Short mmCIF file of C-alpha atoms in Angstrom, two decimals:
data_model
loop_
_atom_site.label_atom_id
_atom_site.label_comp_id
_atom_site.label_asym_id
_atom_site.label_seq_id
_atom_site.Cartn_x
_atom_site.Cartn_y
_atom_site.Cartn_z
CA MET A 1 0.00 0.00 0.00
CA ALA A 2 2.86 2.38 0.82
CA ASN A 3 4.13 2.02 -2.76
CA HIS A 4 0.73 2.68 -4.30
CA VAL A 5 0.56 6.46 -3.90
CA ALA A 6 0.58 9.62 -5.99
CA LYS A 7 3.95 11.04 -7.00
CA SER A 8 3.36 14.09 -4.81
CA CYS A 9 2.73 11.94 -1.73
CA LYS A 10 4.57 12.79 1.48
CA PRO A 11 6.62 11.45 3.11
CA LYS A 12 8.63 10.76 -0.03
CA HIS A 13 10.45 7.71 1.30
CA VAL A 14 8.46 4.47 1.25
CA ASP A 15 9.90 3.22 4.54
CA LEU A 16 8.40 6.23 6.32
CA ARG A 17 4.85 5.47 5.16
CA ILE A 18 3.95 3.17 8.01
CA ASN A 19 0.17 3.28 8.37
CA THR A 20 -2.32 5.30 6.35
CA PHE A 21 -4.67 5.48 9.37
CA MET A 22 -1.93 6.84 11.65
CA GLN A 23 -0.53 9.26 9.09
CA LYS A 24 -1.95 11.75 6.60
CA TRP A 25 -0.93 10.07 3.34
CA ASN A 26 -3.53 8.19 1.30
CA PRO A 27 -2.99 5.31 -1.13
CA LYS A 28 -4.39 5.32 -4.63
CA MET A 29 -7.46 3.09 -4.60
CA ARG A 30 -7.19 2.14 -8.23
CA GLY A 31 -5.13 -1.00 -8.62
CA LEU A 32 -5.14 -1.95 -4.93
CA PRO A 33 -5.98 -5.58 -4.07
CA GLN A 34 -9.65 -6.07 -3.26
CA GLU A 35 -8.86 -6.93 0.37
CA LEU A 36 -7.15 -3.59 0.93
CA LYS A 37 -9.85 -1.69 -0.94
CA GLY A 38 -12.47 -3.35 1.22
CA MET A 39 -10.59 -2.51 4.42
CA ILE A 40 -10.25 1.17 3.49
CA ASN A 41 -13.86 1.45 2.35
CA VAL A 42 -15.15 -0.09 5.58
CA ALA A 43 -12.95 2.27 7.62
CA ARG A 44 -14.36 5.25 5.73
CA LYS A 45 -17.94 4.00 5.94
CA TYR A 46 -17.81 3.67 9.71
CA SER A 47 -15.72 6.82 10.32
CA LEU A 48 -12.67 5.10 11.75
CA ARG A 49 -10.03 7.40 13.20
CA ILE A 50 -7.63 7.76 16.11
CA GLU A 51 -9.54 9.09 19.07
CA GLY A 52 -9.63 8.84 22.87
CA LEU A 53 -9.46 10.87 26.06
CA ALA A 54 -5.90 9.89 26.99
CA PHE A 55 -3.31 7.34 25.94
CA SER A 56 -0.39 5.63 27.62
CA ARG A 57 3.12 6.67 26.66
CA ASP A 58 3.66 3.24 25.12
CA ILE A 59 0.92 4.07 22.63
CA MET A 60 2.18 7.61 22.01
CA ARG A 61 5.66 6.27 21.33
CA ALA A 62 4.38 3.64 18.90
CA LEU A 63 2.89 6.18 16.48
CA PRO A 64 4.87 7.35 13.43
CA MET A 65 6.52 10.74 13.82
CA TRP A 66 6.86 11.37 10.10
CA ASP A 67 3.49 12.62 8.83
CA HIS A 68 1.98 12.14 12.31
CA ILE A 69 -1.80 12.23 11.96
CA TYR A 70 -2.28 15.09 14.46
CA ALA A 71 0.98 17.02 14.13
CA PRO A 72 0.67 20.53 12.64
CA ALA A 73 1.64 20.03 9.01
CA ARG A 74 3.44 23.35 8.49
CA ALA A 75 5.62 23.10 11.60
CA ILE A 76 6.52 19.45 10.96
CA SER A 77 7.30 20.13 7.29
CA ARG A 78 9.65 22.93 8.28
CA LEU A 79 11.52 20.75 10.77
CA LEU A 80 11.69 17.79 8.38
CA TYR A 81 12.70 19.80 5.32
CA PRO A 82 15.51 17.86 3.57
CA SER A 83 18.85 18.57 5.21
CA ARG A 84 21.88 16.75 6.59
CA ILE A 85 20.22 16.57 10.00
CA VAL A 86 17.00 15.08 8.63
CA THR A 87 18.96 12.59 6.53
CA CYS A 88 20.96 11.55 9.58
CA LEU A 89 17.78 11.08 11.62
CA ARG A 90 16.32 8.80 8.97
CA CYS A 91 19.38 6.92 7.69
CA ASN A 92 21.75 6.80 10.66
CA HIS A 93 19.44 6.90 13.67
CA HIS A 94 16.62 5.06 11.85
CA ALA A 95 14.15 7.29 13.68
CA LYS A 96 10.62 6.57 12.54
CA LEU A 97 8.38 6.43 15.59
CA VAL A 98 7.72 9.06 18.23
CA GLY A 99 9.59 6.89 20.72
CA ASP A 100 12.71 6.94 18.53
CA PHE A 101 12.74 10.73 18.55
CA GLU A 102 12.03 10.86 22.28
CA ARG A 103 15.08 8.67 23.01
CA LEU A 104 17.25 11.09 21.05
CA ALA A 105 15.74 14.10 22.80
CA GLU A 106 16.45 12.54 26.20
CA VAL A 107 20.20 12.88 25.53
CA LEU A 108 19.83 16.65 25.98
CA LYS A 109 18.74 16.11 29.59
CA ASN A 110 22.07 14.58 30.54
CA GLY A 111 23.72 16.85 33.08
CA THR A 112 27.07 16.56 31.33
CA HIS A 113 25.71 17.30 27.85
CA ARG A 114 27.05 20.39 26.09
CA ALA A 115 25.56 22.25 23.13
CA SER A 116 28.49 21.37 20.92
CA ALA A 117 29.28 19.11 18.00
CA ASN A 118 32.11 17.71 20.12
CA CYS A 119 30.04 17.04 23.24
CA GLY A 120 31.62 14.20 25.19
CA CYS A 121 28.60 13.09 27.22
CA ALA A 122 27.78 9.38 27.27
CA GLY A 123 24.72 9.84 25.06
CA CYS A 124 26.58 11.69 22.32
CA LYS A 125 29.44 9.19 22.41
CA ARG A 126 26.98 6.34 21.98
CA LEU A 127 25.31 8.04 19.01
CA ARG A 128 28.68 8.64 17.34
CA ASP A 129 29.78 5.05 17.86
CA ASP A 130 26.53 3.20 17.20
CA ASP A 131 24.84 5.46 14.63
CA ALA A 132 27.86 7.11 12.97
CA CYS A 133 26.32 10.50 13.76
CA GLU A 134 28.63 13.45 13.07
CA ASN A 135 26.78 15.94 15.27
CA PRO A 136 24.59 14.24 17.90
CA HIS A 137 23.69 17.54 19.54
CA LEU A 138 22.02 18.86 16.38
CA CYS A 139 20.15 15.60 15.76
CA CYS A 140 18.94 15.41 19.36
CA THR A 141 17.88 19.05 19.30
CA ARG A 142 15.88 18.50 16.11
CA ALA A 143 14.29 15.40 17.64
CA ARG A 144 13.25 17.41 20.70
CA ASP A 145 11.82 20.20 18.52
CA LEU A 146 9.74 17.64 16.63
CA ILE A 147 8.40 16.14 19.86
CA VAL A 148 7.47 19.61 21.12
CA CYS A 149 5.52 20.19 17.89
CA LEU A 150 3.12 17.38 18.73
CA PRO A 151 -0.22 18.28 20.33
CA ASP A 152 -0.02 18.00 24.12
CA LYS A 153 -2.07 14.78 24.23
CA TRP A 154 0.49 13.07 21.99
CA ASN A 155 3.67 14.45 23.57
CA PRO A 156 5.17 11.70 25.79
CA MET A 157 7.47 14.19 27.51
CA LEU A 158 4.57 15.98 29.25
CA ARG A 159 2.56 15.03 32.34
CA HIS A 160 -0.47 12.88 31.55
CA PRO A 161 -3.34 11.21 33.46
CA GLU A 162 -1.34 7.97 33.30
CA ASP A 163 1.04 9.53 35.84
CA TYR A 164 -1.49 9.92 38.64
CA GLU A 165 -4.90 8.40 37.92
CA ARG A 166 -4.18 4.97 39.42
CA ASP A 167 -2.82 6.52 42.61
CA GLY A 168 -5.96 8.64 42.72
CA MET A 169 -8.13 5.53 42.51
CA LYS A 170 -6.18 3.90 45.35
CA ALA A 171 -6.73 7.00 47.47
CA LEU A 172 -10.47 6.85 46.80
CA GLU A 173 -10.61 3.15 47.67
CA GLN A 174 -8.89 3.82 51.00
CA GLN A 175 -11.59 6.34 51.90
CA ILE A 176 -14.40 3.80 51.54
CA ILE A 177 -16.06 2.90 54.83
CA ASP A 178 -19.12 0.97 53.66
CA GLU A 179 -18.07 -2.32 52.03
CA ASP A 180 -20.96 -1.97 49.57
CA GLU A 181 -19.56 1.28 48.19
CA ILE A 182 -17.74 1.20 44.87
CA PRO A 183 -15.65 4.24 43.87
CA PHE A 184 -16.32 5.75 40.47
CA ASP A 185 -13.52 4.72 38.12
CA ARG A 186 -11.97 7.99 36.95
CA CYS A 187 -9.21 6.37 34.89
CA ILE A 188 -9.40 7.51 31.27
CA THR A 189 -6.08 6.29 29.86
CA THR A 190 -6.11 3.75 27.06
CA TYR A 191 -3.37 1.14 27.47
CA GLY A 192 -2.02 -1.54 25.16
CA ASP A 193 -0.41 -1.17 21.76
CA ALA A 194 -1.04 1.19 18.87
CA SER A 195 -4.00 -0.89 17.67
CA GLN A 196 -5.97 0.37 20.69
CA VAL A 197 -6.17 3.97 19.42
CA PHE A 198 -8.82 3.41 16.75
CA ARG A 199 -12.50 4.21 17.18
CA ILE A 200 -15.44 3.83 14.81
CA PHE A 201 -18.68 5.81 14.50
CA THR A 202 -16.74 9.01 15.22
CA SER A 203 -18.13 12.44 14.39
CA SER A 204 -16.73 14.91 11.90
CA THR A 205 -15.87 17.41 14.63
CA LEU A 206 -12.25 18.18 15.44
CA VAL A 207 -10.55 15.89 17.94
CA PHE A 208 -9.60 17.45 21.28
CA ASN A 209 -5.83 17.07 21.46
CA GLY A 210 -5.21 18.74 24.78
CA ILE A 211 -4.51 16.95 28.06
CA ALA A 212 -7.61 16.15 30.09
CA PRO A 213 -7.04 17.33 33.70
CA MET A 214 -8.16 14.43 35.90
CA GLU A 215 -6.25 15.06 39.12
CA LEU A 216 -8.36 15.00 42.27
CA CYS A 217 -8.65 18.19 44.26
CA GLU A 218 -6.71 17.73 47.49
CA SER A 219 -8.80 20.17 49.51
CA GLY A 220 -12.21 21.78 49.56
CA PRO A 221 -15.73 20.71 50.46
CA THR A 222 -17.11 17.35 49.36
CA LEU A 223 -20.64 16.58 48.25
CA GLU A 224 -22.37 13.21 48.33
CA VAL A 225 -24.58 12.76 45.28
CA ALA A 226 -26.99 9.97 44.35
CA THR A 227 -27.91 9.45 40.70
CA ASP A 228 -30.20 7.02 38.94
CA GLY A 229 -32.00 6.46 35.69
CA SER A 230 -35.15 4.50 34.98
CA CYS A 231 -37.36 3.59 32.07
CA THR A 232 -40.95 2.43 31.76
CA ASN A 233 -41.60 -0.23 29.13
CA ASN A 234 -37.86 -0.60 28.68
CA GLY A 235 -37.05 -2.16 25.31
CA ASP A 236 -40.45 -1.41 23.78
CA ALA A 237 -41.38 1.17 21.17
CA ASP A 238 -43.29 3.26 23.75
CA ALA A 239 -40.46 3.29 26.30
CA ARG A 240 -39.98 6.54 28.24
CA ALA A 241 -36.84 7.19 30.28
CA GLY A 242 -35.94 9.65 33.01
CA ALA A 243 -33.00 10.62 35.18
CA GLY A 244 -32.69 11.84 38.74
CA VAL A 245 -30.08 13.53 40.92
CA PHE A 246 -30.53 13.60 44.70
CA ILE A 247 -28.43 15.67 47.10
CA ALA A 248 -30.64 16.01 50.17
CA VAL A 249 -34.28 16.44 51.12
CA ASP A 250 -35.59 19.77 49.75
CA SER A 251 -32.17 20.61 48.26
CA GLU A 252 -32.21 23.15 45.44
CA LEU A 253 -29.65 20.96 43.67
CA ASN A 254 -32.01 17.99 43.31
CA ARG A 255 -32.92 17.32 39.70
CA SER A 256 -35.38 15.20 37.74
CA VAL A 257 -35.05 15.00 33.97
CA ARG A 258 -37.30 13.50 31.31
CA ILE A 259 -35.15 12.13 28.48
CA PRO A 260 -36.17 14.04 25.32
CA GLU A 261 -37.64 12.21 22.36
CA GLY A 262 -35.01 11.57 19.73
CA ILE A 263 -32.63 10.14 22.32
CA GLU A 264 -32.73 6.39 22.94
CA GLN A 265 -35.18 5.66 25.74
CA SER A 266 -33.57 3.11 28.06
CA ASN A 267 -32.37 2.56 31.61
CA GLN A 268 -28.77 3.00 30.48
CA THR A 269 -29.53 6.33 28.82
CA GLY A 270 -31.25 7.55 31.97
CA GLU A 271 -28.28 6.57 34.12
CA MET A 272 -25.81 8.32 31.82
CA ILE A 273 -27.92 11.48 31.66
CA ALA A 274 -28.18 11.46 35.46
CA THR A 275 -24.40 11.31 35.78
CA LEU A 276 -23.95 14.12 33.25
CA THR A 277 -26.56 16.23 35.05
CA ALA A 278 -24.83 15.73 38.38
CA ALA A 279 -21.48 16.70 36.89
#
């Protein structure tokens, strides 16, 4: 598929076209094997794309850097414009994935690193010996600049929900007194490999590529809220669903909501609407 593209396709080098669904390049449909045509047509029909609230660093690192699906095209094109540095990144360092560029960028964090072509830090020495790199500092700097260009949600060098959400869940579990209580799972990070990033039935709206702030507030008042949803004639054509939020007797914050027509009438819908109303 990577060979079956228009002459103007970017990236120019075939080995950098890793996955059409993770990058911006598109294959020419004409002449493709029927199996590949069918796969692409199904993906388009069901609006397949990369989407999610948060991803683990393993997933971020597994995505292609060249022609990254969510990287700003102009900034990336400028940094990857053909040059000796870019050629060295591709041919000597064999940097293709975000993780490859991150490993190069990490060299700059070495306390003994110097901004010099002759830097003698351990990282630069390794890159000279193993990758035959003439100027590791320049290559590592370019790698860092490329990482910084990525949207925050896809930058593995930033702080993400993965760093704290599990500890937050443990803290909630330790606060439980009643054994029948179950803490609401606030973890939003998708784990696994790069195949876990795809979603179907997505909308045409732009994807939010910022970092979702999910850290628990350490101080401040707490509020106990009860939510529920219900549905009469659940599963039938005349089903009608509702949602409720209860704070306390006669509280002004109590809510009851009739699920509007046009939205699926079911118990599950009522429960979700109740949670959204409480939030």
